[in-house]
Short mmCIF file of C-alpha atoms in Angstrom, two decimals:
data_model
loop_
_atom_site.label_atom_id
_atom_site.label_comp_id
_atom_site.label_asym_id
_atom_site.label_seq_id
_atom_site.Cartn_x
_atom_site.Cartn_y
_atom_site.Cartn_z
CA MET A 247 18.94 -24.91 27.74
CA LYS A 248 16.87 -21.73 27.70
CA THR A 249 19.88 -19.65 28.67
CA GLU A 250 21.94 -21.22 25.91
CA GLY A 251 19.18 -20.46 23.39
CA ARG A 252 19.09 -16.80 24.38
CA SER A 253 22.88 -16.58 24.12
CA SER A 254 22.77 -18.21 20.71
CA GLY A 255 20.11 -15.72 19.58
CA ARG A 256 22.24 -12.80 20.73
CA ARG A 257 25.25 -14.19 18.87
CA ASN A 258 23.17 -14.57 15.72
CA LEU A 259 21.89 -10.99 15.93
CA ASN A 260 25.42 -9.73 16.64
CA ALA A 261 26.62 -11.57 13.54
CA THR A 262 23.87 -9.93 11.49
CA VAL A 263 24.89 -6.49 12.75
CA ALA A 264 28.53 -7.25 11.98
CA LYS A 265 27.61 -8.31 8.46
CA MET A 266 25.76 -5.03 7.82
CA HIS A 267 28.72 -3.01 9.09
CA ALA A 268 31.05 -5.00 6.83
CA VAL A 269 28.88 -4.27 3.79
CA TYR A 270 28.60 -0.59 4.76
CA GLY A 271 32.39 -0.43 5.04
CA LYS A 272 32.57 -1.00 1.28
CA ARG A 273 30.44 2.06 0.50
CA LEU A 274 31.59 4.68 -1.98
CA LYS A 275 34.08 7.18 -0.60
CA PRO A 276 34.37 10.90 -1.54
CA GLU A 277 37.11 10.04 -4.03
CA ASP A 278 34.77 7.58 -5.76
CA TYR A 279 32.11 10.26 -6.17
CA SER A 280 34.76 12.65 -7.52
CA ALA A 281 35.89 10.04 -10.05
CA LEU A 282 32.32 9.37 -11.16
CA LEU A 283 31.64 13.09 -11.53
CA SER A 284 34.67 13.37 -13.83
CA CYS A 285 33.33 10.68 -16.18
CA THR A 286 32.18 11.94 -19.55
CA SER A 287 29.88 9.07 -20.51
CA VAL A 288 27.59 6.50 -18.93
CA SER A 289 29.98 3.80 -20.15
CA ASP A 290 32.90 5.46 -18.32
CA ALA A 291 30.86 5.61 -15.11
CA ALA A 292 29.83 1.97 -15.44
CA ASP A 293 33.42 0.95 -16.08
CA TYR A 294 34.61 2.84 -12.99
CA LEU A 295 31.96 1.16 -10.84
CA LYS A 296 32.95 -2.23 -12.27
CA ARG A 297 36.69 -1.82 -11.75
CA ASN A 298 36.91 0.17 -8.53
CA THR A 299 33.87 -0.39 -6.31
CA TYR A 300 31.91 -3.19 -4.67
CA PHE A 301 29.34 -2.84 -7.47
CA SER A 302 31.75 -4.96 -9.52
CA ARG A 303 29.85 -7.94 -8.10
CA TRP A 304 26.76 -6.95 -10.11
CA LEU A 305 28.61 -5.65 -13.16
CA ASP A 306 30.79 -8.70 -13.64
CA GLY A 307 30.26 -9.97 -17.18
CA VAL A 308 28.41 -6.80 -18.22
CA ASP A 309 29.66 -5.04 -21.35
CA THR A 310 30.08 -1.58 -19.82
CA GLU A 311 31.24 -0.11 -23.12
CA ASN A 312 27.79 -0.54 -24.62
CA ILE A 313 25.59 -0.41 -21.52
CA HIS A 314 22.40 1.65 -21.67
CA ARG A 315 21.67 4.11 -18.88
CA GLY A 316 18.40 2.37 -18.01
CA ASN A 317 20.12 -1.03 -17.76
CA LEU A 318 22.82 0.36 -15.47
CA GLU A 319 20.21 1.95 -13.20
CA ASN A 320 18.32 -1.36 -13.02
CA ILE A 321 21.53 -3.17 -12.02
CA LEU A 322 22.14 -0.61 -9.27
CA ARG A 323 18.59 -0.98 -7.92
CA ARG A 324 18.92 -4.74 -8.04
CA SER A 325 22.07 -4.51 -5.92
CA LEU A 326 19.97 -2.92 -3.17
CA MET A 327 17.49 -5.77 -3.20
CA GLU A 328 20.13 -8.49 -3.33
CA ASN A 329 21.96 -6.97 -0.35
CA TYR A 330 18.64 -6.91 1.46
CA PHE A 331 17.95 -10.57 0.67
CA ARG A 332 21.47 -11.56 1.73
CA ILE A 333 21.04 -9.92 5.11
CA VAL A 334 17.52 -11.19 5.68
CA GLY A 335 18.52 -14.69 4.59
CA PHE A 336 21.65 -14.65 6.74
CA GLU A 337 19.68 -15.40 9.88
CA LYS A 338 16.35 -16.37 8.27
CA LEU A 339 14.70 -13.09 9.25
CA GLY A 340 12.26 -13.08 6.33
CA GLY A 341 9.45 -14.54 8.45
CA ASP A 342 9.43 -11.44 10.65
CA GLU A 343 6.88 -8.79 9.64
CA PHE A 344 9.30 -5.93 10.27
CA TYR A 345 12.02 -7.27 7.98
CA ASN A 346 9.54 -7.50 5.10
CA TYR A 347 8.89 -3.77 4.93
CA ILE A 348 11.04 -3.38 1.82
CA ILE A 349 8.92 -5.98 0.00
CA ILE A 350 5.76 -4.05 0.87
CA LYS A 351 7.31 -0.76 -0.25
CA THR A 352 8.40 -2.33 -3.54
CA GLU A 353 4.92 -3.76 -4.17
CA ILE A 354 3.36 -0.35 -3.64
CA ASP A 355 5.94 1.37 -5.86
CA GLU A 356 5.24 -1.09 -8.68
CA ILE A 357 1.45 -0.78 -8.31
CA LEU A 358 1.74 3.00 -8.61
CA ILE A 359 4.01 2.73 -11.65
CA CYS A 360 1.50 0.33 -13.20
CA ILE A 361 -1.35 2.82 -12.67
CA LEU A 362 0.64 5.48 -14.50
CA HIS A 363 1.74 3.24 -17.37
CA ALA A 364 -0.93 0.50 -17.60
CA GLY A 365 -1.38 -0.67 -21.17
CA THR A 366 1.72 1.10 -22.49
CA GLY A 367 4.33 -1.49 -21.59
CA ASP A 368 6.70 1.35 -20.63
CA HIS A 369 7.42 -0.09 -17.18
CA ILE A 370 8.11 -3.70 -18.17
CA THR A 371 11.88 -3.28 -18.52
CA THR A 372 12.20 -1.75 -15.03
CA LEU A 373 10.14 -4.33 -13.13
CA PRO A 374 12.15 -6.12 -10.41
CA ILE A 375 11.15 -9.58 -11.65
CA TYR A 376 13.87 -11.15 -9.49
CA MET A 377 11.64 -10.35 -6.49
CA ASN A 378 8.69 -12.30 -7.85
CA LYS A 379 8.95 -15.19 -5.40
CA TYR A 380 8.69 -12.78 -2.47
CA THR A 381 5.79 -10.58 -3.58
CA SER A 382 2.10 -11.10 -2.78
CA PHE A 383 1.14 -10.87 -6.47
CA ASN A 384 2.84 -11.90 -9.69
CA LEU A 385 5.04 -9.15 -11.09
CA MET A 386 5.03 -10.69 -14.55
CA ASP A 387 1.24 -10.45 -14.55
CA LEU A 388 1.50 -6.84 -13.36
CA ALA A 389 3.61 -6.09 -16.43
CA HIS A 390 0.67 -7.07 -18.64
CA VAL A 391 -2.09 -5.20 -16.79
CA LYS A 392 -3.98 -3.01 -19.25
CA SER A 393 -6.84 -1.67 -17.15
CA TYR A 394 -7.77 -0.75 -13.59
CA ASP A 395 -10.13 -3.74 -13.42
CA GLU A 396 -7.24 -6.04 -14.30
CA LEU A 397 -5.18 -4.44 -11.55
CA LEU A 398 -7.99 -5.06 -9.06
CA ASP A 399 -8.24 -8.68 -10.17
CA LEU A 400 -4.49 -9.19 -9.78
CA THR A 401 -4.45 -7.74 -6.26
CA ALA A 402 -7.70 -9.40 -5.16
CA LYS A 403 -6.02 -11.52 -2.48
CA THR A 404 -3.74 -8.77 -1.17
CA PRO A 405 -4.26 -5.94 1.34
CA TYR A 406 -3.97 -3.45 -1.53
CA HIS A 407 -7.22 -4.48 -3.19
CA ASP A 408 -9.60 -2.65 -0.85
CA ILE A 409 -7.48 0.51 -1.04
CA LEU A 410 -7.32 0.44 -4.83
CA LYS A 411 -11.03 -0.31 -5.13
CA LYS A 412 -11.86 3.08 -3.57
CA TYR A 413 -10.20 4.84 -6.50
CA LYS A 414 -11.68 2.82 -9.34
CA PRO A 415 -12.83 5.17 -12.14
CA GLU A 416 -16.59 5.34 -12.64
CA VAL A 417 -16.14 4.61 -16.34
CA ALA A 418 -13.50 2.69 -18.28
CA ASP A 419 -10.45 4.85 -18.94
CA GLY A 420 -11.91 7.45 -16.57
CA HIS A 421 -9.93 9.76 -14.30
CA ILE A 422 -8.04 8.20 -11.41
CA ASP A 423 -7.23 10.37 -8.40
CA TYR A 424 -3.63 9.20 -8.47
CA ALA A 425 -2.44 11.52 -5.69
CA ALA A 426 -5.14 10.31 -3.30
CA CYS A 427 -4.52 6.68 -4.23
CA GLU A 428 -0.78 7.06 -3.66
CA LEU A 429 -1.37 8.74 -0.30
CA SER A 430 -3.66 5.89 0.83
CA LEU A 431 -1.10 3.26 -0.16
CA ARG A 432 1.79 5.14 1.48
CA THR A 433 -0.28 5.62 4.63
CA TYR A 434 -1.08 1.90 4.71
CA TYR A 435 2.64 1.11 4.37
CA SER A 436 3.58 3.52 7.17
CA GLY A 437 0.89 2.18 9.48
CA ARG A 438 1.88 -1.41 8.85
CA LEU A 439 5.54 -0.64 9.48
CA VAL A 440 4.72 1.17 12.74
CA ALA A 441 2.62 -1.79 13.87
CA SER A 442 5.50 -4.17 13.17
CA LEU A 443 7.71 -2.26 15.62
CA ARG A 444 5.56 -3.09 18.65
CA LYS A 445 7.07 -6.53 19.05
CA PHE A 446 10.46 -4.99 19.88
CA GLY A 447 9.21 -2.78 22.67
CA GLY A 448 11.38 -0.62 24.91
CA GLU A 449 14.19 1.53 23.57
CA THR A 450 14.43 -0.35 20.26
CA GLU A 451 10.81 0.43 19.38
CA LYS A 452 11.26 4.02 20.55
CA ARG A 453 14.36 4.60 18.42
CA LEU A 454 12.87 2.92 15.35
CA LYS A 455 9.79 5.12 15.64
CA SER A 456 12.06 8.14 15.84
CA TYR A 457 13.90 7.12 12.64
CA LEU A 458 10.64 6.42 10.83
CA GLY A 459 9.10 9.62 12.18
CA THR A 460 11.96 11.68 10.76
CA GLN A 461 11.53 9.95 7.41
CA ILE A 462 7.79 10.66 7.26
CA ASP A 463 8.10 14.23 8.60
CA THR A 464 10.79 15.29 6.15
CA ILE A 465 8.91 13.83 3.18
CA ASN A 466 5.72 15.60 4.30
CA ILE A 467 7.53 18.91 4.87
CA ALA A 468 9.22 18.81 1.46
CA ASN A 469 5.91 17.99 -0.26
CA ALA A 470 4.07 20.70 1.67
CA TYR A 471 6.68 23.27 0.68
CA ARG A 472 6.31 22.37 -2.99
CA MET A 473 2.51 22.65 -2.80
CA ILE A 474 2.70 26.09 -1.19
CA HIS A 475 5.61 27.34 -3.32
CA PHE A 476 4.30 26.21 -6.71
CA PHE A 477 0.52 26.10 -6.23
CA ASN A 478 -0.16 28.46 -3.31
CA ALA A 479 -2.16 25.64 -1.70
CA ASP A 480 -4.15 26.37 1.45
CA GLN A 481 -3.80 24.49 4.75
CA GLN A 482 -6.70 22.12 4.15
CA THR A 483 -5.44 21.14 0.71
CA VAL A 484 -1.86 20.70 1.93
CA LYS A 485 -2.83 18.58 4.92
CA SER A 486 -5.11 16.38 2.82
CA ARG A 487 -2.06 15.31 0.80
CA MET A 488 0.24 14.49 3.73
CA ILE A 489 0.85 11.07 5.33
CA PRO A 490 -1.18 11.36 8.59
CA VAL A 491 1.37 9.65 10.83
CA TYR A 492 2.92 11.64 13.68
CA LEU A 493 5.77 9.85 15.43
CA LYS A 494 8.18 12.70 16.10
CA ILE A 495 6.69 16.15 15.49
CA PRO A 496 3.16 16.60 16.91
CA GLU A 497 0.27 17.17 14.51
CA ARG A 498 -0.32 20.71 15.81
CA LYS A 499 3.28 21.65 14.97
CA MET A 500 2.98 20.25 11.46
CA ASP A 501 -0.28 22.20 11.08
CA GLU A 502 1.66 25.40 11.76
CA LEU A 503 3.77 24.66 8.70
CA TYR A 504 0.81 23.67 6.56
CA SER A 505 -1.02 26.92 7.41
CA ALA A 506 1.77 29.14 6.02
CA GLN A 507 0.36 31.80 3.67
CA ASN A 508 3.38 31.65 1.34
CA ASP A 509 6.74 29.93 0.92
CA GLN A 510 8.63 32.61 2.88
CA GLU A 511 6.35 32.20 5.90
CA PHE A 512 6.74 28.43 5.54
CA LEU A 513 10.54 28.65 5.61
CA LYS A 514 10.45 31.01 8.59
CA THR A 515 8.26 28.58 10.54
CA LEU A 516 10.44 25.65 9.48
CA ALA A 517 13.61 27.47 10.60
CA ALA A 518 12.11 28.05 14.06
CA GLY A 519 11.17 24.41 14.56
CA TYR A 520 13.08 21.21 15.34
CA TYR A 521 14.18 20.41 11.79
CA GLY A 522 15.19 24.01 11.08
CA ARG A 523 17.32 24.13 14.22
CA GLU A 524 18.91 20.79 13.36
CA MET A 525 19.77 21.97 9.84
CA ALA A 526 21.28 25.18 11.20
CA GLU A 527 23.38 23.22 13.68
CA GLN A 528 24.60 20.93 10.89
CA GLY A 529 25.41 23.89 8.63
CA ILE A 530 22.90 22.74 6.00
CA ASP A 531 21.75 25.46 3.60
CA MET A 532 17.93 25.64 3.57
CA ALA A 533 17.72 27.45 0.21
CA GLU A 534 16.42 24.23 -1.35
CA PRO A 535 14.26 22.68 1.41
CA ASP A 536 13.80 19.34 -0.35
CA THR A 537 17.55 18.73 -0.67
CA ALA A 538 18.28 20.24 2.75
CA LEU A 539 15.82 17.93 4.51
CA ALA A 540 17.20 14.91 2.65
CA ARG A 541 20.73 15.86 3.76
CA LEU A 542 19.63 16.24 7.36
CA ARG A 543 17.88 12.87 7.26
CA PHE A 544 21.02 11.28 5.79
CA LYS A 545 23.31 12.75 8.46
CA GLN A 546 21.00 11.65 11.25
CA THR A 547 20.70 8.18 9.75
CA LYS A 548 24.50 7.83 9.56
CA ARG A 549 24.78 8.67 13.24
CA ALA A 550 21.94 6.29 14.08
CA PHE A 551 23.57 3.45 12.13
CA SER A 552 26.89 3.97 13.91
CA SER A 553 25.24 3.93 17.33
CA ALA A 554 22.56 1.28 16.62
CA ARG A 555 22.14 -1.05 19.59
CA SER A 556 20.05 -3.77 17.97
CA ALA A 557 19.75 -5.66 14.69
CA PRO A 558 16.39 -4.02 13.76
CA GLU A 559 17.84 -0.52 14.21
CA CYS A 560 20.95 -1.43 12.26
CA PHE A 561 18.86 -3.04 9.50
CA PHE A 562 16.54 -0.06 9.04
CA THR A 563 19.29 2.57 9.02
CA PHE A 564 21.62 0.47 6.85
CA ASN A 565 18.99 0.08 4.12
CA SER A 566 18.20 3.79 4.23
CA LEU A 567 21.88 4.65 3.71
CA ALA A 568 22.28 2.11 0.91
CA GLU A 569 19.27 3.56 -0.90
CA VAL A 570 20.74 7.06 -0.73
CA GLU A 571 24.02 5.80 -2.20
CA VAL A 572 22.30 4.18 -5.18
CA LYS A 573 20.19 7.30 -5.75
CA ASN A 574 23.36 9.40 -5.74
CA ILE A 575 24.96 7.21 -8.40
CA ILE A 576 21.80 7.35 -10.51
CA ARG A 577 21.78 11.17 -10.23
CA ILE A 578 25.36 11.22 -11.51
CA ILE A 579 24.53 8.87 -14.38
CA GLU A 580 21.50 10.94 -15.38
CA GLY A 581 23.55 14.13 -15.13
CA ILE A 582 26.25 12.68 -17.40
CA ARG A 583 23.60 11.49 -19.86
CA TYR A 584 22.16 15.00 -20.14
CA ASP A 585 25.56 16.77 -20.20
CA LEU A 586 25.10 18.64 -16.93
CA PRO A 587 28.23 20.28 -15.47
CA ALA A 588 29.88 18.19 -12.73
CA LYS A 589 29.40 21.01 -10.18
CA GLU A 590 25.66 21.10 -10.88
CA ILE A 591 25.39 17.33 -10.47
CA SER A 592 27.41 17.36 -7.24
CA GLU A 593 24.99 19.87 -5.71
CA LEU A 594 22.21 17.29 -6.10
CA LEU A 595 24.04 14.56 -4.21
CA ILE A 596 23.00 13.69 -0.67
CA THR A 597 26.19 13.35 1.34
#
């Protein structure tokens, strides 16, 4: 009986992997991006997505002729979450800490948006209310938060409360160190995700840590470059704003980047390191480090998804690729809305 149970479990996980590959097979192709870039209005883009891509599932019944850019972007983001729920629900994986990482990330994103817009109501239309039954606090209540105290009350029974409490303003409507608060929340998320990988052990844990390490490193490097390029920030200031999680590149190597005296020295150090060598090998232009690092991460994630040997690896890389696709479409939509040339928009896409 035990042997049969293990075989059944393997079949279930194999079915989950197959399902993710089937969904990924419906992704947008280069010709779809070309068609979207040729659209002259948001309505045209929405109509193309509805008639020619797998996004028709979410646009069915939507009046694309009169759709607002914000509404279309919300539909696209919702497609990400619904795909996630379909996959998690397929084999009842939602009870596993690892598979809930997207819920945690969404909660943190919405808390941060609330801090920026509390009391204005500006974020209500973009709240993913459809996720309410999965979150640790009520998203509808979050939409009506008007003060930091109300935010603390709402999150009182969640892990976020103690983090948020540290950044409570000394007086009502006082200054909030948003950057420090965001860093603490993102660090909590990263630490919790790393901890959830331990149950897998072996090569699966090792590979997942490598994927996550690349994600954290490239975000840190891009942010560090911006701080040095635009604000001439010193090493201590730069490092204080980075997620302190080192899964791939050692801390001492990251410190070499953070200690750069200017952006040119930063780029020279980056070029000599692992990520610089990888970008050179892939033929990725480093002129815009933020975009270059995102492209490298995307290419590595594609390879990792194709060679994934377990459901957790497949799940993590699949969701990363799906998020990039939706962000690409949103970049195109925003570019069309603001009358940017197609060539200029295409240069922003991560492919």
